[in-house]
GROMACS .gro file of C-alpha atoms in nm:
model
  478
    1MET     CA    1   5.406  -4.150   2.061
    2THR     CA    2   5.644  -4.445   2.013
    3GLN     CA    3   5.533  -4.564   1.672
    4THR     CA    4   5.741  -4.650   1.370
    5LYS     CA    5   5.666  -4.656   1.001
    6PRO     CA    6   5.474  -4.965   0.889
    7THR     CA    7   5.695  -5.265   0.818
    8GLN     CA    8   5.639  -5.569   0.599
    9ARG     CA    9   5.364  -5.792   0.734
   10THR     CA   10   5.463  -6.120   0.898
   11ALA     CA   11   5.254  -6.419   1.004
   12ALA     CA   12   5.182  -6.233   1.329
   13ASP     CA   13   4.998  -5.965   1.132
   14LEU     CA   14   4.765  -6.201   0.944
   15THR     CA   15   4.398  -6.225   1.032
   16THR     CA   16   4.234  -6.553   1.122
   17THR     CA   17   4.080  -6.577   0.776
   18GLU     CA   18   4.418  -6.518   0.613
   19LEU     CA   19   4.583  -6.778   0.834
   20LEU     CA   20   4.320  -7.043   0.758
   21THR     CA   21   4.351  -6.972   0.386
   22ALA     CA   22   4.729  -6.998   0.404
   23TYR     CA   23   4.710  -7.324   0.600
   24ALA     CA   24   4.474  -7.475   0.343
   25ALA     CA   25   4.703  -7.371   0.057
   26GLY     CA   26   5.012  -7.507   0.229
   27GLU     CA   27   5.172  -7.162   0.228
   28LEU     CA   28   5.203  -7.138   0.605
   29SER     CA   29   5.186  -7.378   0.897
   30PRO     CA   30   5.029  -7.339   1.242
   31VAL     CA   31   5.378  -7.383   1.388
   32GLU     CA   32   5.506  -7.083   1.194
   33ALA     CA   33   5.202  -6.873   1.292
   34THR     CA   34   5.235  -6.969   1.658
   35GLN     CA   35   5.607  -6.898   1.661
   36ALA     CA   36   5.542  -6.559   1.499
   37ALA     CA   37   5.295  -6.472   1.775
   38LEU     CA   38   5.542  -6.585   2.041
   39ASP     CA   39   5.817  -6.379   1.880
   40ARG     CA   40   5.591  -6.074   1.879
   41ILE     CA   41   5.519  -6.132   2.249
   42ASP     CA   42   5.892  -6.152   2.324
   43GLN     CA   43   5.945  -5.832   2.128
   44LEU     CA   44   5.660  -5.614   2.256
   45ASN     CA   45   5.522  -5.754   2.581
   46PRO     CA   46   5.797  -5.584   2.784
   47THR     CA   47   5.656  -5.254   2.654
   48VAL     CA   48   5.282  -5.305   2.693
   49ASN     CA   49   5.252  -5.584   2.954
   50ALA     CA   50   4.961  -5.757   2.779
   51TYR     CA   51   5.040  -6.114   2.889
   52CYS     CA   52   5.084  -6.232   3.248
   53LEU     CA   53   5.145  -6.595   3.145
   54VAL     CA   54   5.292  -6.736   2.822
   55ASP     CA   55   5.320  -7.111   2.767
   56ALA     CA   56   5.533  -7.137   2.455
   57GLU     CA   57   5.614  -7.506   2.496
   58ARG     CA   58   5.252  -7.614   2.520
   59ALA     CA   59   5.141  -7.378   2.244
   60LEU     CA   60   5.402  -7.513   2.003
   61ALA     CA   61   5.307  -7.871   2.090
   62GLN     CA   62   4.944  -7.790   2.002
   63ALA     CA   63   5.061  -7.620   1.684
   64ARG     CA   64   5.259  -7.927   1.575
   65GLN     CA   65   4.949  -8.143   1.613
   66SER     CA   66   4.749  -7.891   1.410
   67GLU     CA   67   5.020  -7.889   1.144
   68LYS     CA   68   4.984  -8.264   1.105
   69ARG     CA   69   4.607  -8.232   1.057
   70TRP     CA   70   4.648  -7.962   0.793
   71HIS     CA   71   4.913  -8.169   0.613
   72ARG     CA   72   4.661  -8.454   0.598
   73LYS     CA   73   4.404  -8.199   0.479
   74GLN     CA   74   4.191  -8.292   0.779
   75PRO     CA   75   4.162  -7.982   0.996
   76ALA     CA   76   3.934  -8.029   1.294
   77GLY     CA   77   3.730  -7.734   1.410
   78LYS     CA   78   3.673  -7.379   1.292
   79LEU     CA   79   3.990  -7.245   1.457
   80ASP     CA   80   4.237  -7.526   1.400
   81GLY     CA   81   4.586  -7.379   1.439
   82ILE     CA   82   4.479  -7.021   1.523
   83PRO     CA   83   4.666  -6.862   1.818
   84VAL     CA   84   4.438  -6.716   2.085
   85SER     CA   85   4.485  -6.553   2.426
   86ILE     CA   86   4.273  -6.603   2.738
   87LYS     CA   87   4.191  -6.321   2.979
   88ASP     CA   88   4.308  -6.422   3.326
   89ILE     CA   89   3.950  -6.433   3.449
   90PHE     CA   90   3.857  -6.754   3.266
   91LEU     CA   91   3.936  -7.088   3.426
   92THR     CA   92   4.191  -7.268   3.209
   93ARG     CA   93   4.299  -7.626   3.264
   94GLY     CA   94   4.668  -7.651   3.347
   95TRP     CA   95   4.718  -7.279   3.407
   96PRO     CA   96   4.650  -7.077   3.723
   97THR     CA   97   4.368  -6.824   3.708
   98LEU     CA   98   4.487  -6.549   3.941
   99ARG     CA   99   4.254  -6.268   3.828
  100GLY     CA  100   4.525  -6.008   3.884
  101SER     CA  101   4.520  -6.073   4.258
  102ARG     CA  102   4.786  -6.158   4.514
  103THR     CA  103   4.513  -6.317   4.728
  104ILE     CA  104   4.476  -6.624   4.502
  105ASN     CA  105   4.715  -6.915   4.555
  106PRO     CA  106   4.859  -7.033   4.222
  107ASP     CA  107   4.978  -7.360   4.379
  108GLN     CA  108   4.655  -7.558   4.356
  109PRO     CA  109   4.497  -7.794   4.103
  110TRP     CA  110   4.371  -7.616   3.793
  111THR     CA  111   4.164  -7.887   3.628
  112GLU     CA  112   3.868  -7.714   3.464
  113ASP     CA  113   3.808  -7.497   3.160
  114ALA     CA  114   3.550  -7.219   3.151
  115PRO     CA  115   3.295  -7.272   2.870
  116ALA     CA  116   3.468  -7.026   2.635
  117VAL     CA  117   3.803  -7.196   2.686
  118ALA     CA  118   3.648  -7.540   2.639
  119ARG     CA  119   3.501  -7.430   2.305
  120LEU     CA  120   3.841  -7.301   2.191
  121ARG     CA  121   4.001  -7.636   2.272
  122GLU     CA  122   3.724  -7.826   2.092
  123HIS     CA  123   3.790  -7.619   1.779
  124ASN     CA  124   4.168  -7.676   1.816
  125ALA     CA  125   4.271  -7.315   1.867
  126ILE     CA  126   4.627  -7.273   1.995
  127LEU     CA  127   4.617  -7.140   2.352
  128ILE     CA  128   4.915  -6.903   2.382
  129GLY     CA  129   4.873  -6.771   2.736
  130LYS     CA  130   4.674  -6.550   2.969
  131THR     CA  131   4.628  -6.175   2.944
  132THR     CA  132   4.633  -5.915   3.217
  133THR     CA  133   4.332  -5.779   3.404
  134PRO     CA  134   4.279  -5.538   3.691
  135GLU     CA  135   4.224  -5.721   4.017
  136LEU     CA  136   3.904  -5.928   3.992
  137ALA     CA  137   3.821  -5.731   3.674
  138TRP     CA  138   3.677  -5.448   3.882
  139LYS     CA  139   3.758  -5.136   3.677
  140GLY     CA  140   3.784  -4.988   3.327
  141VAL     CA  141   4.164  -4.972   3.312
  142THR     CA  142   4.416  -5.254   3.344
  143ASP     CA  143   4.661  -5.244   3.631
  144SER     CA  144   4.681  -5.462   3.938
  145PRO     CA  145   4.897  -5.521   4.245
  146LEU     CA  146   4.998  -5.857   4.095
  147THR     CA  147   5.084  -5.778   3.733
  148GLY     CA  148   5.143  -5.402   3.718
  149ILE     CA  149   5.030  -5.161   3.445
  150THR     CA  150   4.915  -5.260   3.097
  151ARG     CA  151   4.986  -4.995   2.835
  152ASN     CA  152   4.836  -4.875   2.509
  153PRO     CA  153   4.982  -5.013   2.183
  154TRP     CA  154   4.945  -4.673   2.014
  155ASP     CA  155   5.119  -4.480   2.292
  156PRO     CA  156   5.257  -4.670   2.593
  157THR     CA  157   5.226  -4.365   2.816
  158ARG     CA  158   4.847  -4.411   2.786
  159THR     CA  159   4.614  -4.674   2.929
  160ALA     CA  160   4.498  -4.970   2.724
  161GLY     CA  161   4.160  -4.948   2.897
  162GLY     CA  162   4.006  -5.240   3.081
  163SER     CA  163   3.925  -5.464   3.226
  164SER     CA  164   4.021  -5.670   2.918
  165GLY     CA  165   4.313  -5.437   2.847
  166GLY     CA  166   4.572  -5.710   2.812
  167ALA     CA  167   4.356  -5.891   2.558
  168ALA     CA  168   4.304  -5.575   2.352
  169ALA     CA  169   4.672  -5.481   2.350
  170ALA     CA  170   4.770  -5.836   2.252
  171VAL     CA  171   4.531  -5.842   1.957
  172ALA     CA  172   4.629  -5.493   1.840
  173LEU     CA  173   4.997  -5.587   1.826
  174GLY     CA  174   4.965  -5.932   1.668
  175MET     CA  175   5.048  -6.126   1.984
  176ALA     CA  176   4.770  -6.365   1.869
  177PRO     CA  177   4.490  -6.268   1.631
  178LEU     CA  178   4.209  -6.372   1.867
  179ALA     CA  179   4.135  -6.312   2.235
  180ILE     CA  180   3.850  -6.369   2.475
  181GLY     CA  181   3.754  -6.113   2.737
  182THR     CA  182   3.477  -6.027   2.978
  183ASP     CA  183   3.251  -5.721   2.996
  184GLY     CA  184   3.051  -5.617   3.302
  185GLY     CA  185   3.037  -5.242   3.235
  186GLY     CA  186   3.234  -5.197   2.915
  187SER     CA  187   3.532  -5.424   2.970
  188VAL     CA  188   3.572  -5.553   2.615
  189ARG     CA  189   3.445  -5.235   2.447
  190ILE     CA  190   3.653  -4.980   2.641
  191PRO     CA  191   3.990  -5.139   2.561
  192ALA     CA  192   3.880  -5.218   2.207
  193ALA     CA  193   3.813  -4.847   2.153
  194PHE     CA  194   4.138  -4.736   2.319
  195CYS     CA  195   4.352  -4.997   2.136
  196GLY     CA  196   4.185  -4.982   1.795
  197ILE     CA  197   4.039  -5.333   1.768
  198THR     CA  198   3.696  -5.485   1.714
  199THR     CA  199   3.472  -5.658   1.967
  200ILE     CA  200   3.114  -5.731   2.061
  201LYS     CA  201   2.949  -5.764   2.399
  202PRO     CA  202   2.676  -5.999   2.281
  203THR     CA  203   2.326  -6.033   2.418
  204TYR     CA  204   2.344  -6.164   2.773
  205GLY     CA  205   2.352  -6.544   2.768
  206ARG     CA  206   2.471  -6.570   2.409
  207ILE     CA  207   2.810  -6.697   2.532
  208PRO     CA  208   2.779  -6.945   2.822
  209HIS     CA  209   2.976  -6.831   3.125
  210TYR     CA  210   3.094  -7.034   3.426
  211PRO     CA  211   3.158  -6.997   3.714
  212ALA     CA  212   2.883  -6.739   3.758
  213SER     CA  213   3.020  -6.389   3.792
  214PRO     CA  214   2.989  -6.217   4.132
  215TYR     CA  215   2.862  -5.921   3.928
  216GLY     CA  216   2.562  -6.130   3.828
  217THR     CA  217   2.385  -6.074   3.499
  218LEU     CA  218   2.586  -5.760   3.420
  219ALA     CA  219   2.879  -5.979   3.314
  220HIS     CA  220   2.921  -6.104   2.959
  221ALA     CA  221   3.201  -6.283   2.776
  222GLY     CA  222   3.310  -6.146   2.440
  223PRO     CA  223   3.539  -6.208   2.142
  224MET     CA  224   3.817  -5.956   2.071
  225THR     CA  225   3.977  -5.943   1.724
  226THR     CA  226   4.109  -5.713   1.453
  227THR     CA  227   3.821  -5.762   1.205
  228VAL     CA  228   3.446  -5.801   1.216
  229THR     CA  229   3.466  -6.130   1.024
  230GLU     CA  230   3.692  -6.274   1.295
  231THR     CA  231   3.459  -6.143   1.563
  232ALA     CA  232   3.163  -6.319   1.402
  233LEU     CA  233   3.358  -6.642   1.359
  234LEU     CA  234   3.479  -6.644   1.718
  235LEU     CA  235   3.130  -6.557   1.843
  236ASP     CA  236   2.993  -6.857   1.651
  237VAL     CA  237   3.240  -7.081   1.832
  238LEU     CA  238   3.184  -6.931   2.176
  239SER     CA  239   2.804  -6.945   2.140
  240GLU     CA  240   2.797  -7.323   2.140
  241PRO     CA  241   2.609  -7.466   2.441
  242ASP     CA  242   2.747  -7.552   2.783
  243HIS     CA  243   2.527  -7.707   3.050
  244ARG     CA  244   2.709  -7.530   3.334
  245ASP     CA  245   2.544  -7.194   3.257
  246TRP     CA  246   2.174  -7.225   3.343
  247SER     CA  247   2.104  -6.876   3.203
  248ALA     CA  248   2.261  -6.935   2.861
  249LEU     CA  249   2.059  -6.885   2.544
  250PRO     CA  250   2.017  -7.166   2.292
  251PRO     CA  251   2.272  -7.155   2.010
  252PRO     CA  252   2.188  -6.917   1.723
  253THR     CA  253   1.966  -7.060   1.451
  254HIS     CA  254   2.218  -6.952   1.187
  255PRO     CA  255   2.589  -6.869   1.212
  256HIS     CA  256   2.662  -6.500   1.253
  257LEU     CA  257   2.886  -6.527   0.949
  258ASP     CA  258   2.587  -6.610   0.727
  259THR     CA  259   2.444  -6.257   0.722
  260LEU     CA  260   2.764  -6.064   0.776
  261GLU     CA  261   2.786  -5.928   0.422
  262ASN     CA  262   2.420  -5.823   0.388
  263GLY     CA  263   2.491  -5.454   0.438
  264VAL     CA  264   2.278  -5.184   0.600
  265ARG     CA  265   2.048  -5.081   0.317
  266GLY     CA  266   1.703  -5.013   0.459
  267MET     CA  267   1.816  -5.009   0.823
  268ARG     CA  268   1.685  -4.734   1.050
  269ILE     CA  269   1.979  -4.610   1.256
  270ALA     CA  270   1.980  -4.352   1.535
  271LEU     CA  271   2.287  -4.151   1.633
  272SER     CA  272   2.346  -4.013   1.982
  273LEU     CA  273   2.674  -3.853   2.081
  274ASP     CA  274   2.586  -3.836   2.450
  275LEU     CA  275   2.270  -4.039   2.539
  276GLY     CA  276   2.146  -3.710   2.683
  277TYR     CA  277   2.396  -3.680   2.969
  278ALA     CA  278   2.757  -3.740   2.857
  279THR     CA  279   3.018  -3.495   2.728
  280THR     CA  280   3.207  -3.610   2.419
  281HIS     CA  281   3.551  -3.496   2.301
  282PRO     CA  282   3.520  -3.299   1.973
  283ASP     CA  283   3.754  -3.531   1.780
  284ILE     CA  284   3.547  -3.830   1.885
  285ALA     CA  285   3.217  -3.660   1.804
  286HIS     CA  286   3.350  -3.577   1.458
  287ALA     CA  287   3.470  -3.932   1.385
  288VAL     CA  288   3.149  -4.095   1.509
  289THR     CA  289   2.933  -3.853   1.307
  290ARG     CA  290   3.143  -3.924   0.998
  291ALA     CA  291   3.095  -4.299   1.050
  292ALA     CA  292   2.720  -4.246   1.075
  293HIS     CA  293   2.725  -4.054   0.747
  294THR     CA  294   2.915  -4.341   0.588
  295LEU     CA  295   2.642  -4.584   0.690
  296GLU     CA  296   2.388  -4.343   0.545
  297GLN     CA  297   2.577  -4.343   0.216
  298LEU     CA  298   2.561  -4.724   0.224
  299GLY     CA  299   2.182  -4.714   0.225
  300ALA     CA  300   2.075  -4.678   0.587
  301THR     CA  301   1.843  -4.407   0.715
  302VAL     CA  302   2.036  -4.222   0.985
  303GLU     CA  303   1.886  -3.960   1.214
  304GLN     CA  304   1.982  -3.796   1.540
  305PRO     CA  305   1.668  -3.815   1.756
  306ASP     CA  306   1.634  -3.659   2.098
  307LEU     CA  307   1.739  -3.942   2.328
  308HIS     CA  308   1.740  -3.803   2.678
  309LEU     CA  309   1.816  -4.089   2.912
  310ASP     CA  310   1.888  -4.044   3.278
  311ASP     CA  311   2.239  -4.157   3.368
  312PRO     CA  312   2.189  -4.485   3.561
  313VAL     CA  313   2.534  -4.468   3.719
  314GLU     CA  314   2.420  -4.465   4.082
  315ASP     CA  315   2.209  -4.775   4.030
  316PHE     CA  316   2.492  -4.937   3.835
  317HIS     CA  317   2.721  -4.865   4.129
  318ILE     CA  318   2.485  -5.045   4.367
  319LEU     CA  319   2.488  -5.351   4.143
  320TRP     CA  320   2.862  -5.331   4.068
  321PHE     CA  321   2.990  -5.250   4.416
  322SER     CA  322   2.769  -5.522   4.565
  323GLY     CA  323   2.934  -5.761   4.322
  324ALA     CA  324   3.276  -5.645   4.436
  325ALA     CA  325   3.181  -5.715   4.796
  326LYS     CA  326   3.059  -6.060   4.693
  327SER     CA  327   3.385  -6.134   4.509
  328CYS     CA  328   3.584  -6.058   4.826
  329GLN     CA  329   3.361  -6.225   5.083
  330HIS     CA  330   3.596  -6.521   5.139
  331LEU     CA  331   3.905  -6.307   5.206
  332THR     CA  332   4.066  -6.262   5.545
  333PRO     CA  333   4.127  -5.912   5.684
  334GLU     CA  334   4.495  -5.954   5.599
  335GLN     CA  335   4.411  -6.044   5.237
  336ILE     CA  336   4.174  -5.749   5.206
  337GLN     CA  337   4.464  -5.521   5.292
  338GLN     CA  338   4.653  -5.666   4.991
  339LEU     CA  339   4.380  -5.561   4.744
  340ASP     CA  340   4.396  -5.271   4.502
  341PRO     CA  341   4.300  -4.967   4.717
  342GLY     CA  342   4.016  -4.876   4.480
  343LEU     CA  343   3.876  -5.229   4.505
  344GLN     CA  344   3.897  -5.208   4.883
  345HIS     CA  345   3.694  -4.888   4.869
  346ILE     CA  346   3.412  -5.015   4.647
  347ARG     CA  347   3.401  -5.342   4.842
  348GLN     CA  348   3.342  -5.146   5.160
  349GLN     CA  349   3.077  -4.934   4.989
  350GLY     CA  350   2.911  -5.247   4.852
  351LEU     CA  351   2.872  -5.384   5.204
  352THR     CA  352   2.657  -5.082   5.300
  353TYR     CA  353   2.377  -5.160   5.053
  354SER     CA  354   2.062  -5.339   5.162
  355ALA     CA  355   1.858  -5.594   4.971
  356GLN     CA  356   1.605  -5.315   4.918
  357ASP     CA  357   1.875  -5.097   4.760
  358TYR     CA  358   1.968  -5.382   4.527
  359LEU     CA  359   1.607  -5.441   4.426
  360GLU     CA  360   1.552  -5.069   4.363
  361ALA     CA  361   1.860  -5.066   4.138
  362THR     CA  362   1.727  -5.372   3.961
  363ASN     CA  363   1.397  -5.192   3.909
  364THR     CA  364   1.580  -4.897   3.748
  365ARG     CA  365   1.759  -5.148   3.529
  366MET     CA  366   1.430  -5.302   3.419
  367LYS     CA  367   1.283  -4.962   3.335
  368LEU     CA  368   1.588  -4.876   3.127
  369GLY     CA  369   1.550  -5.205   2.943
  370GLN     CA  370   1.184  -5.126   2.873
  371ARG     CA  371   1.278  -4.779   2.751
  372MET     CA  372   1.535  -4.920   2.511
  373GLY     CA  373   1.297  -5.193   2.399
  374ALA     CA  374   1.045  -4.924   2.301
  375PHE     CA  375   1.320  -4.721   2.133
  376HIS     CA  376   1.412  -5.015   1.913
  377GLN     CA  377   1.056  -5.050   1.791
  378LYS     CA  378   1.146  -4.760   1.564
  379TRP     CA  379   1.525  -4.786   1.536
  380ASP     CA  380   1.710  -5.096   1.423
  381LEU     CA  381   2.038  -4.976   1.572
  382LEU     CA  382   2.180  -4.701   1.792
  383LEU     CA  383   2.523  -4.547   1.733
  384THR     CA  384   2.727  -4.376   2.005
  385PRO     CA  385   3.093  -4.321   2.078
  386THR     CA  386   3.224  -4.624   2.265
  387VAL     CA  387   3.414  -4.401   2.505
  388PRO     CA  388   3.367  -4.021   2.486
  389ILE     CA  389   3.730  -3.940   2.570
  390PRO     CA  390   4.066  -4.055   2.428
  391ALA     CA  391   4.292  -4.292   2.620
  392PHE     CA  392   4.451  -4.110   2.913
  393GLN     CA  393   4.765  -4.154   3.122
  394ALA     CA  394   4.842  -4.515   3.218
  395GLY     CA  395   4.838  -4.614   3.584
  396HIS     CA  396   4.533  -4.406   3.677
  397GLU     CA  397   4.171  -4.512   3.727
  398VAL     CA  398   4.050  -4.175   3.599
  399PRO     CA  399   4.215  -3.899   3.395
  400PRO     CA  400   4.445  -3.691   3.617
  401GLY     CA  401   4.253  -3.394   3.754
  402SER     CA  402   3.915  -3.565   3.726
  403PRO     CA  403   3.668  -3.463   3.997
  404SER     CA  404   3.545  -3.822   4.027
  405PRO     CA  405   3.758  -4.107   4.165
  406ARG     CA  406   3.574  -4.388   3.983
  407TRP     CA  407   3.615  -4.528   3.632
  408THR     CA  408   3.244  -4.501   3.553
  409SER     CA  409   3.280  -4.122   3.537
  410TRP     CA  410   3.460  -4.132   3.200
  411THR     CA  411   3.284  -4.426   3.031
  412PRO     CA  412   2.916  -4.331   3.066
  413LEU     CA  413   2.810  -4.484   2.733
  414THR     CA  414   2.902  -4.848   2.798
  415TYR     CA  415   2.757  -4.964   3.132
  416PRO     CA  416   2.391  -4.881   3.047
  417PHE     CA  417   2.394  -5.163   2.792
  418ASN     CA  418   2.518  -5.414   3.045
  419MET     CA  419   2.217  -5.318   3.252
  420THR     CA  420   1.985  -5.373   2.954
  421GLN     CA  421   2.175  -5.683   2.828
  422GLN     CA  422   2.172  -5.554   2.469
  423PRO     CA  423   2.438  -5.648   2.214
  424ALA     CA  424   2.692  -5.368   2.168
  425ALA     CA  425   2.993  -5.378   1.938
  426SER     CA  426   3.291  -5.146   1.922
  427ILE     CA  427   3.470  -5.087   1.593
  428PRO     CA  428   3.751  -4.840   1.513
  429CYS     CA  429   3.626  -4.533   1.326
  430GLY     CA  430   3.920  -4.294   1.323
  431THR     CA  431   4.186  -4.129   1.535
  432THR     CA  432   4.214  -3.813   1.740
  433GLN     CA  433   4.444  -3.529   1.637
  434ASP     CA  434   4.700  -3.692   1.869
  435GLY     CA  435   4.676  -4.019   1.674
  436LEU     CA  436   4.481  -4.220   1.932
  437PRO     CA  437   4.209  -4.464   1.821
  438ILE     CA  438   3.840  -4.379   1.841
  439GLY     CA  439   3.572  -4.645   1.881
  440LEU     CA  440   3.218  -4.643   1.742
  441GLN     CA  441   2.965  -4.830   1.954
  442ILE     CA  442   2.687  -5.008   1.760
  443ILE     CA  443   2.397  -5.116   1.980
  444GLY     CA  444   2.098  -5.329   1.886
  445PRO     CA  445   1.793  -5.467   2.063
  446ARG     CA  446   1.840  -5.790   2.257
  447HIS     CA  447   1.906  -6.094   2.034
  448SER     CA  448   2.008  -5.879   1.734
  449ASP     CA  449   2.379  -5.970   1.752
  450ALA     CA  450   2.386  -6.063   1.382
  451ARG     CA  451   2.239  -5.725   1.283
  452VAL     CA  452   2.495  -5.538   1.492
  453LEU     CA  453   2.780  -5.729   1.331
  454GLN     CA  454   2.630  -5.674   0.986
  455ALA     CA  455   2.645  -5.298   1.032
  456ALA     CA  456   2.995  -5.317   1.178
  457ARG     CA  457   3.112  -5.514   0.876
  458ALA     CA  458   2.959  -5.265   0.633
  459LEU     CA  459   3.145  -4.981   0.802
  460GLU     CA  460   3.467  -5.179   0.820
  461LYS     CA  461   3.464  -5.235   0.443
  462ALA     CA  462   3.398  -4.865   0.381
  463GLN     CA  463   3.658  -4.744   0.633
  464PRO     CA  464   3.951  -4.991   0.645
  465TRP     CA  465   4.170  -4.985   0.956
  466GLN     CA  466   4.539  -5.043   1.023
  467ARG     CA  467   4.713  -5.186   1.326
  468PRO     CA  468   4.958  -4.971   1.524
  469GLN     CA  469   5.331  -5.001   1.463
  470LEU     CA  470   5.505  -4.994   1.800
  471ASN     CA  471   5.874  -4.937   1.861
  472PRO     CA  472   5.975  -5.224   2.093
  473LYS     CA  473   6.155  -5.022   2.359
  474PRO     CA  474   6.081  -5.139   2.714
  475THR     CA  475   5.865  -4.908   2.925
  476SER     CA  476   5.868  -4.932   3.305
  477HIS     CA  477   5.563  -5.105   3.454
  478ALA     CA  478   5.604  -4.932   3.787
   0.00000   0.00000   0.00000
C-alpha cells in the first residue's frame, strides 16, 4: 500500500457544500479551488491515470468568471465555481470524446454537449477535463489500448474498477469533488466501491442521456462524489429535462435534497449478502452486516429474508454483448483489429445472437423486474455488498486465476439492477483487513431514488468516511 499519514486539508479536499459555503463567505474563491484541483491532478494523476484530458486554461477562465459572480454576490446556478470531471463517454463541446478507443478520430468538430454536460454548464460548474474509461465502456475495470491502466487510489497495484474508474479515482483523490459517469452493469457502483466514494445509479430515465447508448436501456448516467449530500445535489442538477432523450422521466416533484435528512426510522429493510447465488468475501460480509445493524439502530426494521434469485448473467450477456456488437458496427476490419482483445471477443459473440435470443433475454429481464417489484411490496430497501470481492490486481479483467474470463463473474450483484432499472447507490461501509474500501449497495424500487439516498445519508452520518492519502510516486501504466 502506498499511503501516507493524513495531511492538512487543502481546497482540493473540500466537499461541494464546503466550497459553496466558503465562496459565499469570501473565504475562498473558485479560482483557488480550481487551481487546487489542477495541482492535485499534476501531483497524483501520473500515479493513478484518472484523467485522459485536462484543460487547465479553460477551467481557470471559467473559474475567473465564477469568481466575479461570487464577488458581486450573484452566483448563477447550483454548482457555480465547483470543479467537475467528465467521463470520456459524454459528448463535450470543444473536447474530443474518444471513449478510450484508437478507432475514433480526435480531429473532427466537437460541437455538442451530452445532456449531463449541458446541465453542468448551465449551473456554471468548472469543467476540468475528461476521465478515463475502458474502450467503449465495455467492462468493469478501467484500462484501454488508448489510455492505459487506471489504478486504485488506496493501492495503485489494484484496479480502480470500471467502467467509470477514472471518475472514481479522481473524486477519491480530490482531483475535483464531483464527477459524472455511466453505468450499464455496475459502472459507477463498482469503482465507487473499490475507490471508497459515493454514487447512485438512479432509476432509468431519471438523468436524460444522449446519444442513446448502444447498450440500450441498461445504460444509466450517474453522479459520483465523496458525500451523499453532494450526490443528491448533483442528481438534482442532472435530472433536469432534455428533449433529446425520448425515454427520460419528468423532473422529480421535489429536490432529492429535501428529504435527505429524514432518516430511516420505520423503514423495512432487507439484507442479502449473495442474492442467492454469489459468494462474498468474509471481510465484506462482515462490513455490510455491520452497516445493516447500524441502520437498525437508527430505527429501521432489518431482516435477512430468503432471497433466492437465479443469476441472470447469461441473459445479461446477450443484451450486453449485442450492444458491444452494435457499438462496433461502423468499424472497418482493420479498426476491429485495434480494439481491446476482450471487446473483440464479446463483439464477435454478440453477432451470433438472433432477435429471438434478444427477446428471450428481454423476457427474463421483465420477469426479474416483476419479481423485484413484488419483493418491494414488503421491503422498502434491499442491502447487498456492491461488489463481493476486494479490488484486485490492476490491468486484468478478472482476478488472476479466475476460471471465468469475463468481468461479470466477479460483480454479480450490480448488473441485475440495470436489468430491472431500479435505483442503486453505493456508499463506503468499511475496509478489508488489507485496508481496501468496501461498498454497501442500497437498492430501492423504481422511482424511489430519494428514499435510497435518505438511507445512504443516515448511514453516512453514523459511519463517517475518510479519503485515501496517496504517496505521489509515479507508477508505470504499462
